[in-house]
PDB file of C-alpha atoms in Angstrom:
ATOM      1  CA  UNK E1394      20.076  10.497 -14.417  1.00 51.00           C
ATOM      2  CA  UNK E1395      22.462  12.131 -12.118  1.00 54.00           C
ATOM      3  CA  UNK E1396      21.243  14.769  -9.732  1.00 50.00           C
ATOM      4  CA  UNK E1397      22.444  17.591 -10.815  1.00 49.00           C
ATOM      5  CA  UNK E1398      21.453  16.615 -14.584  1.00 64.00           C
ATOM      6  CA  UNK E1399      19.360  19.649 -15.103  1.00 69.00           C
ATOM      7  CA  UNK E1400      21.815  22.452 -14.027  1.00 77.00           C
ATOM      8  CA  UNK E1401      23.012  22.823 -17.604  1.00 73.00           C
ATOM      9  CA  UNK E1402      19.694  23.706 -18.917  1.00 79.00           C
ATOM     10  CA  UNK E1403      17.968  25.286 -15.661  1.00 80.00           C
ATOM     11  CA  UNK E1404      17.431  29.065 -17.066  1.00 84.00           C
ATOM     12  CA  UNK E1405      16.161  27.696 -20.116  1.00 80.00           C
ATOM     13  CA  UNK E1406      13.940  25.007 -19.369  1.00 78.00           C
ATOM     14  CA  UNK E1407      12.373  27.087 -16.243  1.00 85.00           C
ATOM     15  CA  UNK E1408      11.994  29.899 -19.192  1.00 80.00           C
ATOM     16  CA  UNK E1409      10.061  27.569 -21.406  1.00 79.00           C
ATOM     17  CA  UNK E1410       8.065  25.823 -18.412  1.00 81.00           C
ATOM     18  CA  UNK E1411       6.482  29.031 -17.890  1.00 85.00           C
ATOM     19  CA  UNK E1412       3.835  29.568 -20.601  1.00 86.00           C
ATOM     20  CA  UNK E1413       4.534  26.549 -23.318  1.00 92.00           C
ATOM     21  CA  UNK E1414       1.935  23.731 -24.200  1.00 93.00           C
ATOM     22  CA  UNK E1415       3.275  20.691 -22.590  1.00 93.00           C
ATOM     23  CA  UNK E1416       3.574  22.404 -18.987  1.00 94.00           C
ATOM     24  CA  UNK E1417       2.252  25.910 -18.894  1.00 95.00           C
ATOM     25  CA  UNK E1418      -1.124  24.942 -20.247  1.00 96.00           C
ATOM     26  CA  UNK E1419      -1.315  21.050 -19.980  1.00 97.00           C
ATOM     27  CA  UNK E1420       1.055  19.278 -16.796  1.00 97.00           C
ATOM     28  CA  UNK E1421       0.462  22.374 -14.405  1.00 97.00           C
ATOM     29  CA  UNK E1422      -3.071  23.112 -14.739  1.00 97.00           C
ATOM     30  CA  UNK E1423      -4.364  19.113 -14.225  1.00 98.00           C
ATOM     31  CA  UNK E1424      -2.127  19.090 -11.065  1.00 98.00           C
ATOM     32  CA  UNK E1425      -3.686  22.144  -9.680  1.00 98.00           C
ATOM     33  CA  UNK E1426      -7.475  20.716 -10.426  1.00 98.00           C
ATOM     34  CA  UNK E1427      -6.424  17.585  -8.837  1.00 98.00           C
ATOM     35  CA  UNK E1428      -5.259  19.470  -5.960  1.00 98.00           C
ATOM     36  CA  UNK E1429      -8.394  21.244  -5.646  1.00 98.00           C
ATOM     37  CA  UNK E1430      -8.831  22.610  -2.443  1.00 98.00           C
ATOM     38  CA  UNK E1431      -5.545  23.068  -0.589  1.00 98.00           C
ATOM     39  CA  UNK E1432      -5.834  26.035   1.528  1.00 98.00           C
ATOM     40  CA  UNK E1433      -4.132  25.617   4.927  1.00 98.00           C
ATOM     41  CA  UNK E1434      -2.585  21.552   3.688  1.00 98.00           C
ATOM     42  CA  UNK E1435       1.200  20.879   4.444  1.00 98.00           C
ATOM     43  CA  UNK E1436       2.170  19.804   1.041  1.00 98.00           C
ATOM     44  CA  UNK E1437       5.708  18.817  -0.038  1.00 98.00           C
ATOM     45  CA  UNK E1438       6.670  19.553  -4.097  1.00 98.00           C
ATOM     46  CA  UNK E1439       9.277  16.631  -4.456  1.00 98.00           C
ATOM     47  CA  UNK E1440      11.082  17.584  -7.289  1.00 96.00           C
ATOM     48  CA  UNK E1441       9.902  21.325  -8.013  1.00 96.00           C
ATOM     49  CA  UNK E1442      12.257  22.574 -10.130  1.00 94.00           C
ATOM     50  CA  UNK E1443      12.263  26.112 -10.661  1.00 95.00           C
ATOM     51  CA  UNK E1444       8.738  26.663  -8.172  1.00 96.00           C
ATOM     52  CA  UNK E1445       5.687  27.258 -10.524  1.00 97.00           C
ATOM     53  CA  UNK E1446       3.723  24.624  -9.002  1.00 98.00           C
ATOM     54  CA  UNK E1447       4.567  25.361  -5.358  1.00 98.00           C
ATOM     55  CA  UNK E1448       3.902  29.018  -6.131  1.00 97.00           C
ATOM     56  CA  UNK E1449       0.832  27.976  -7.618  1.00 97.00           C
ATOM     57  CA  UNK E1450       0.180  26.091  -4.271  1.00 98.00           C
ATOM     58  CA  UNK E1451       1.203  28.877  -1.773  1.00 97.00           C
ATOM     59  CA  UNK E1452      -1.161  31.062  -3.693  1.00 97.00           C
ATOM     60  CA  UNK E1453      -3.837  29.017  -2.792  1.00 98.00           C
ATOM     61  CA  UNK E1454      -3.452  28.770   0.541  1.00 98.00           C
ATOM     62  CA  UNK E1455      -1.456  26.339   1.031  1.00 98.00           C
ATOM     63  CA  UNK E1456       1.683  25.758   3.622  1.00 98.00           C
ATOM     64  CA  UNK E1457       4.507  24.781   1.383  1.00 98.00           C
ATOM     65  CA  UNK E1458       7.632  22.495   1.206  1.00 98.00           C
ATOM     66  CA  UNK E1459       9.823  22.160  -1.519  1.00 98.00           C
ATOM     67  CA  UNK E1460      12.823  20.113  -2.529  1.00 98.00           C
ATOM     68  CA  UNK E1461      14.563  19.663  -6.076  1.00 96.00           C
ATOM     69  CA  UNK E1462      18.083  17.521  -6.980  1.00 94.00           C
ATOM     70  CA  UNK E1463      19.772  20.561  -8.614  1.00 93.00           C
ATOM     71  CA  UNK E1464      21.003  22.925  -7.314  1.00 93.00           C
ATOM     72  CA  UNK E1465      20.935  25.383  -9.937  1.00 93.00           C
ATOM     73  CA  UNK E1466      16.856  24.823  -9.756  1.00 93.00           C
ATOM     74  CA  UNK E1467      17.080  25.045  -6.380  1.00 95.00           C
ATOM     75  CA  UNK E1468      18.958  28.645  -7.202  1.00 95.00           C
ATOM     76  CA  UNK E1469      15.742  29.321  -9.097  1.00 94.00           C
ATOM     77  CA  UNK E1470      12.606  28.370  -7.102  1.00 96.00           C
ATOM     78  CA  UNK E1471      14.737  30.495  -4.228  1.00 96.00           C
ATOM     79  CA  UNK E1472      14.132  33.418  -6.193  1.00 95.00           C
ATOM     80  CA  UNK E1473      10.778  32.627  -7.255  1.00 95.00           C
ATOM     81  CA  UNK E1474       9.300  31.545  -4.016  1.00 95.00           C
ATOM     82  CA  UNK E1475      11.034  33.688  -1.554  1.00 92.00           C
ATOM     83  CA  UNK E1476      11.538  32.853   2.379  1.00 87.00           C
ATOM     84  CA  UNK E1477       7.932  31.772   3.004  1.00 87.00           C
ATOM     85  CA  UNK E1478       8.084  28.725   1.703  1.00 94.00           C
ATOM     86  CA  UNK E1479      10.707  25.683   3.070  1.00 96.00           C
ATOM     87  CA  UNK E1480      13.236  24.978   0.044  1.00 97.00           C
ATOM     88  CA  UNK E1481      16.175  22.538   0.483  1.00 97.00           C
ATOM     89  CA  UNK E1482      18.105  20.623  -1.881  1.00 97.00           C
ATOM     90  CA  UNK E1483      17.578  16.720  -1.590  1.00 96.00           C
ATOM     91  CA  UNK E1484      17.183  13.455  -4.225  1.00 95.00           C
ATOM     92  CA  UNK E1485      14.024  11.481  -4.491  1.00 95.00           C
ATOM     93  CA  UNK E1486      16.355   8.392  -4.860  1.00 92.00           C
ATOM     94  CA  UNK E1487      17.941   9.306  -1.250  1.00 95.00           C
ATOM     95  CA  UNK E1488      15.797   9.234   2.083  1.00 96.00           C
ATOM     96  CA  UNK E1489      14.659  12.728   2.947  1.00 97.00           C
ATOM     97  CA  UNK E1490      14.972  14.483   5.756  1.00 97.00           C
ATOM     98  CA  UNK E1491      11.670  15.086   6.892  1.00 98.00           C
ATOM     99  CA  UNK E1492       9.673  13.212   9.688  1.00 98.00           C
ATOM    100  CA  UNK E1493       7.213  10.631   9.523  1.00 98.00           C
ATOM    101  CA  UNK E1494       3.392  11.664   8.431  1.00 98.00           C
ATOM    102  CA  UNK E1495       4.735  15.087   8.070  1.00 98.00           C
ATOM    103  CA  UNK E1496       2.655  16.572   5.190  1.00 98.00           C
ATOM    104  CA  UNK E1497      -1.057  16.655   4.254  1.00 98.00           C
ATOM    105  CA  UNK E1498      -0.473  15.914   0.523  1.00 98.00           C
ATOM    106  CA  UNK E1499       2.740  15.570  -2.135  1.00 98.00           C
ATOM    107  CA  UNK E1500       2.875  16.649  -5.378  1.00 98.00           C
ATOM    108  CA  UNK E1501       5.735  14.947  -7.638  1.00 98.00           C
ATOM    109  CA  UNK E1502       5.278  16.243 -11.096  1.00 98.00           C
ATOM    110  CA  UNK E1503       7.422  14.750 -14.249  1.00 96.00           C
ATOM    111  CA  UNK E1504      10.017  13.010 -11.769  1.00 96.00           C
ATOM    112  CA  UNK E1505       9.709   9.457 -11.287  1.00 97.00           C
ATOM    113  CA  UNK E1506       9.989   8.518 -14.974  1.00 97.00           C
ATOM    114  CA  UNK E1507      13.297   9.442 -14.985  1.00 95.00           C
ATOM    115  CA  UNK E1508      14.065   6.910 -11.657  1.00 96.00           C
ATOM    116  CA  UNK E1509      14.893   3.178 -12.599  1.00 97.00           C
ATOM    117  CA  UNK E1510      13.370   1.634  -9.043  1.00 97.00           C
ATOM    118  CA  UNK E1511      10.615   3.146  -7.794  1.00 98.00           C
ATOM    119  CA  UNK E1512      10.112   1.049  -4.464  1.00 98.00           C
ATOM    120  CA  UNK E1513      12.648   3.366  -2.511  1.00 97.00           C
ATOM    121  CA  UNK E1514      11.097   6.775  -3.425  1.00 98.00           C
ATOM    122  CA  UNK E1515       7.477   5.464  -3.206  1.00 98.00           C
ATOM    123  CA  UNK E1516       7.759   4.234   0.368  1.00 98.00           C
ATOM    124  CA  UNK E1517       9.984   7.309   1.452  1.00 98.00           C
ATOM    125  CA  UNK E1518       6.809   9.315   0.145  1.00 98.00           C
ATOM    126  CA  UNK E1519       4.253   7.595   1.853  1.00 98.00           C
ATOM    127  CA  UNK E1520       6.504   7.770   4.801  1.00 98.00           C
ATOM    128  CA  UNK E1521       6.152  11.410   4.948  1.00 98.00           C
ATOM    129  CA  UNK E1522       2.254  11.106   4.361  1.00 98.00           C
ATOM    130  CA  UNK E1523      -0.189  11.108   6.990  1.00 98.00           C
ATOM    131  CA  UNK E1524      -2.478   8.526   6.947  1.00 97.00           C
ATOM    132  CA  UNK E1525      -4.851   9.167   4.775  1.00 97.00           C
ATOM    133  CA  UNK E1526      -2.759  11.778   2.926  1.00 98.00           C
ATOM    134  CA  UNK E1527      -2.755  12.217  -1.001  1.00 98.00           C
ATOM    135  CA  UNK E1528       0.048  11.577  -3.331  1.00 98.00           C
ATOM    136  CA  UNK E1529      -0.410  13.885  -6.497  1.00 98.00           C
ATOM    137  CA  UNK E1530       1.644  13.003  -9.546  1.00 98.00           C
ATOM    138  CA  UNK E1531       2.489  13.042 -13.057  1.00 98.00           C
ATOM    139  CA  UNK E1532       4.687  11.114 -15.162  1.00 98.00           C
ATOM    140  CA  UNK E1533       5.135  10.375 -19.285  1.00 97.00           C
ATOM    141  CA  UNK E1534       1.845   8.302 -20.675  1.00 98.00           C
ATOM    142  CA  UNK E1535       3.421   5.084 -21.386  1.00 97.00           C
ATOM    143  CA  UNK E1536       1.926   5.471 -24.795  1.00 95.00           C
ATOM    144  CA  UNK E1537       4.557   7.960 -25.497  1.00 93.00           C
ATOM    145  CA  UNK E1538       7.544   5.046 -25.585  1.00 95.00           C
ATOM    146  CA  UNK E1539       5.547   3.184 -28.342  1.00 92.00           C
ATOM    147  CA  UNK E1540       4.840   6.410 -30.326  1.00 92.00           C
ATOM    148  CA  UNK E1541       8.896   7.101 -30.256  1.00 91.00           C
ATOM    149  CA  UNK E1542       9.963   3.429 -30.265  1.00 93.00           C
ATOM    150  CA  UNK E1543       7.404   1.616 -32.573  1.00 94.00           C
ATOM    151  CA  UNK E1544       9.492  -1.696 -32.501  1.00 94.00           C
ATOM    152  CA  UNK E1545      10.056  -1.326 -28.398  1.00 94.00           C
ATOM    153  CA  UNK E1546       8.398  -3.624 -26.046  1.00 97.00           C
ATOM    154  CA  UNK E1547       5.843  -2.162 -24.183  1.00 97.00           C
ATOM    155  CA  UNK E1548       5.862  -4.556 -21.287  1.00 97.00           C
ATOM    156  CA  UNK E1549       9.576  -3.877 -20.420  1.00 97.00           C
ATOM    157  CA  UNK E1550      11.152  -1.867 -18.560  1.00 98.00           C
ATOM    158  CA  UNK E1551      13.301   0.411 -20.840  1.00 97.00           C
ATOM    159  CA  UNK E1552      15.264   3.132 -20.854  1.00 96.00           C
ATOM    160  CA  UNK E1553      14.316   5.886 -24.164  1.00 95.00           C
ATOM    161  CA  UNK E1554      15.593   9.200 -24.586  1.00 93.00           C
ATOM    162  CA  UNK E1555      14.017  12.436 -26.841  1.00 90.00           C
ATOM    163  CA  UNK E1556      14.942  15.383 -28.196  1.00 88.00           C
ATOM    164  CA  UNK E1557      13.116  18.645 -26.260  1.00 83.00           C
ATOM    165  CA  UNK E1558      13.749  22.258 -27.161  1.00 78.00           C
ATOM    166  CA  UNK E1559      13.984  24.714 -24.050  1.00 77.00           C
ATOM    167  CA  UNK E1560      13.871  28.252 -25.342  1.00 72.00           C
ATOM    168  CA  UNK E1561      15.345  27.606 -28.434  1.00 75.00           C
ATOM    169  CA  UNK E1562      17.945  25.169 -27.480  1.00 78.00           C
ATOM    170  CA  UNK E1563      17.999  21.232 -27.799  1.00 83.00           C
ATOM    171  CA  UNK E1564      18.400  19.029 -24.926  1.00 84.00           C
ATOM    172  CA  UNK E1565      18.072  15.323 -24.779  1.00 87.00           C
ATOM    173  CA  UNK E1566      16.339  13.110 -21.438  1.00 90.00           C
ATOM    174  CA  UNK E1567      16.341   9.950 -20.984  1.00 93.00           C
ATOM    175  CA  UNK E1568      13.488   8.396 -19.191  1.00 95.00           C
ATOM    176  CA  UNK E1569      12.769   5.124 -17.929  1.00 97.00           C
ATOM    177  CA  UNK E1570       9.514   3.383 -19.727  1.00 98.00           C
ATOM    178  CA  UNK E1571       7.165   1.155 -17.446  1.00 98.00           C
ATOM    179  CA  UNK E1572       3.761  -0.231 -18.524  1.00 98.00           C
ATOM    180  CA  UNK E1573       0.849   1.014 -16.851  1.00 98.00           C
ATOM    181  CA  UNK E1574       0.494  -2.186 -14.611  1.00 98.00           C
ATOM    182  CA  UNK E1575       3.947  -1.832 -13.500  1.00 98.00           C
ATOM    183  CA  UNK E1576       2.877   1.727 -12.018  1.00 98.00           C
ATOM    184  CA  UNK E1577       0.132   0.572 -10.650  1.00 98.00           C
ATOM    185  CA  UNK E1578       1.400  -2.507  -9.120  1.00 98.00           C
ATOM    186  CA  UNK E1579       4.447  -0.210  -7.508  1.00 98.00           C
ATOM    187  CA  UNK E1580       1.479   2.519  -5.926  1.00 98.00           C
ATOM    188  CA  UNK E1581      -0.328  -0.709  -4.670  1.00 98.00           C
ATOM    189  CA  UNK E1582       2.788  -2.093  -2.885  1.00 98.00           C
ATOM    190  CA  UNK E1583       3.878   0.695  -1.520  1.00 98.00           C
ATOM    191  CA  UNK E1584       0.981   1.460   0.763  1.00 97.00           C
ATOM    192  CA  UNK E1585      -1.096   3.733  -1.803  1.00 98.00           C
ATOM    193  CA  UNK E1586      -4.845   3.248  -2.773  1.00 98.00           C
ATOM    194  CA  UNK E1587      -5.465   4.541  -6.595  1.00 98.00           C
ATOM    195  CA  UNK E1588      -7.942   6.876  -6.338  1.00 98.00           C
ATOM    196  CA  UNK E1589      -7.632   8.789  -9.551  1.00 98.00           C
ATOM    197  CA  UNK E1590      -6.066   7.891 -12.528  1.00 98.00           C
ATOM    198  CA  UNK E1591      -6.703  10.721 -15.264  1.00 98.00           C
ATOM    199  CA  UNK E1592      -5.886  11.572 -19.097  1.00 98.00           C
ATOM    200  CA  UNK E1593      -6.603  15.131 -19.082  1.00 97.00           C
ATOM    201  CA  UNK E1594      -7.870  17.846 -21.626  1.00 96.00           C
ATOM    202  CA  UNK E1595      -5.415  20.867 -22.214  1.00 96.00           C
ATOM    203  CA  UNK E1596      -6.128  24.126 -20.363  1.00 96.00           C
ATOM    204  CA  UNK E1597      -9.247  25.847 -22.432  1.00 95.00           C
ATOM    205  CA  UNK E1598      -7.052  28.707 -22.357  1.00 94.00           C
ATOM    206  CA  UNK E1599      -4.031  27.397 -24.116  1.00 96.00           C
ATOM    207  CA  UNK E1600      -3.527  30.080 -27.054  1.00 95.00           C
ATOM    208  CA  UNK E1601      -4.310  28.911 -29.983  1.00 93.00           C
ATOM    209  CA  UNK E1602      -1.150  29.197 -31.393  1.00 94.00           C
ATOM    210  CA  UNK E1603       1.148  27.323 -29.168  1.00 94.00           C
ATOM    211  CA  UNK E1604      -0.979  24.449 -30.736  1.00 94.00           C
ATOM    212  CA  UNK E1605       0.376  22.074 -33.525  1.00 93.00           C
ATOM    213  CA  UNK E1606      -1.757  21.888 -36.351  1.00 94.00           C
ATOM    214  CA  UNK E1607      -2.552  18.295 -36.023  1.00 92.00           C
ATOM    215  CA  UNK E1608      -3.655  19.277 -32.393  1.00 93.00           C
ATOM    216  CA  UNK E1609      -6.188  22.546 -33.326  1.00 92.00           C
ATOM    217  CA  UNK E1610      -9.547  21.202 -33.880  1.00 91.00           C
ATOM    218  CA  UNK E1611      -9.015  18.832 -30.859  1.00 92.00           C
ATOM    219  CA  UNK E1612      -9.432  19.452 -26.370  1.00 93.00           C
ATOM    220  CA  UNK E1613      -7.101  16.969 -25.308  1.00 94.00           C
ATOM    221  CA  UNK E1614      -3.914  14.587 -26.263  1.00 93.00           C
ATOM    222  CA  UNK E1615      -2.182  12.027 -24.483  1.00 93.00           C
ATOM    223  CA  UNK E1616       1.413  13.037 -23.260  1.00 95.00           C
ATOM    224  CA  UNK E1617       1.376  12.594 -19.389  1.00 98.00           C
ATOM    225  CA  UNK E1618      -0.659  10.279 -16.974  1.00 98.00           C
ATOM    226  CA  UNK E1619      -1.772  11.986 -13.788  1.00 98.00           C
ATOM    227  CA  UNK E1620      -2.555   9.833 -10.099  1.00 98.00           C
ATOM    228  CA  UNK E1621      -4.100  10.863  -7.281  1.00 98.00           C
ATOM    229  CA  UNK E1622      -3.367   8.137  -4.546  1.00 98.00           C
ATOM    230  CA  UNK E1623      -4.331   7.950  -0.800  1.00 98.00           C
ATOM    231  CA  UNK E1624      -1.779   6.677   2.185  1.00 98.00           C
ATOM    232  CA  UNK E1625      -3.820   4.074   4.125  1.00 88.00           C
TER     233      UNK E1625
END
């Protein structure tokens, strides 16, 4: 996926991001409980798109850095977040420009499944981890390649694209599919000790009717995987 591959679809997909299912009311609200306390951490959002998770952050407490690939998000989270928080443009696949053991915690939410190699943006993040420091993160469930590709193989690597509506308007991504063993395996080798793996409920205060019908009577559905891993 090239850098700038969200620039097309920034306004909308930042539009959508705010209040729908999949990130308003499930993906944002299990990264800030996994946060938890973060008043007064240096955290870097690697990958923060338009902001709502580093203003989410900043509001509690917390001393935040920001980066995102495209510029056009970058354009947005500007806006959003103002001059009190550090925003640069810089790629995930590309060694950033921060110094070693520089932040507290980072937070990379719905990024790495679109990378094909994880080993260079794993060890530039705990790079920029103290020791001890968290890594935060969120990717697709691997479940959701078999649910779209029924004849796939799960234990390969594979690239899968789907369909996603952003206020109103189609878009396709393409992600890259690994099996949970192959995550875990690349957090292990990189320097990371698993301290949370989670499958989390929606928010209880999604509105009830940004909810599918199949999805009413139920708390929780499987569409992301969520770490929490510790630099040592």
């Amino acid at each position: 996926m090239k850098a700038d591959h969200y620039d097309s679809f920034a306004e909308r997909y930042s539009a959508a991001n705010e209040s729908n299912l999949m990130n308003g009311y499930y993906e944002r609200p299990a990264m800030i409980k996994l946060a938890g306390d973060v008043n007064g951490r240096r955290i870097l959002d690697a990958g923060c798109g338009s902001g709502p998770l580093s203003a989410a952050l900043r509001e509690r407490g917390a001393i935040v850095t920001a980066f995102d690939s495209s510029p056009a998000m970058f354009k947005l989270a500007e806006r959003r977040l103002g001059e009190d928080v550090t925003l640069l443009v810089a790629d995930l696949s590309e060694p950033l420009p921060f110094a070693d053991g520089a932040f507290d915690d980072v937070v990379v939410s719905l990024v790495l499944h679109y990378l094909k190699d994880w080993t260079a943006p794993l060890a530039e993040l705990r790079r920029v981890l103290k020791p001890g420091g968290r890594l935060l993160l969120s990717v697709k469930h691997p479940i959701a390649y078999e649910v779209v590709n029924p004849d796939g193989d799960y234990f390969a690597l594979a690239q899968w694209s789907e369909e996603c509506t952003f206020d109103g308007q189609c878009t396709e991504l393409t992600y890259w599919h690994r099996p949970l063993h192959a995550m875990t395996d690349a957090f292990t080798d990189a320097g990371f000790r698993i301290s949370v793996i989670s499958e989390p409920p929606m928010s209880p205060d999604t509105p009830r009717e940004l909810l599918p019908p199949h999805l009413v009577d139920r708390t929780a559905f499987l569409s992301f995987i969520f770490f929490v891993l510790e630099a040592h």
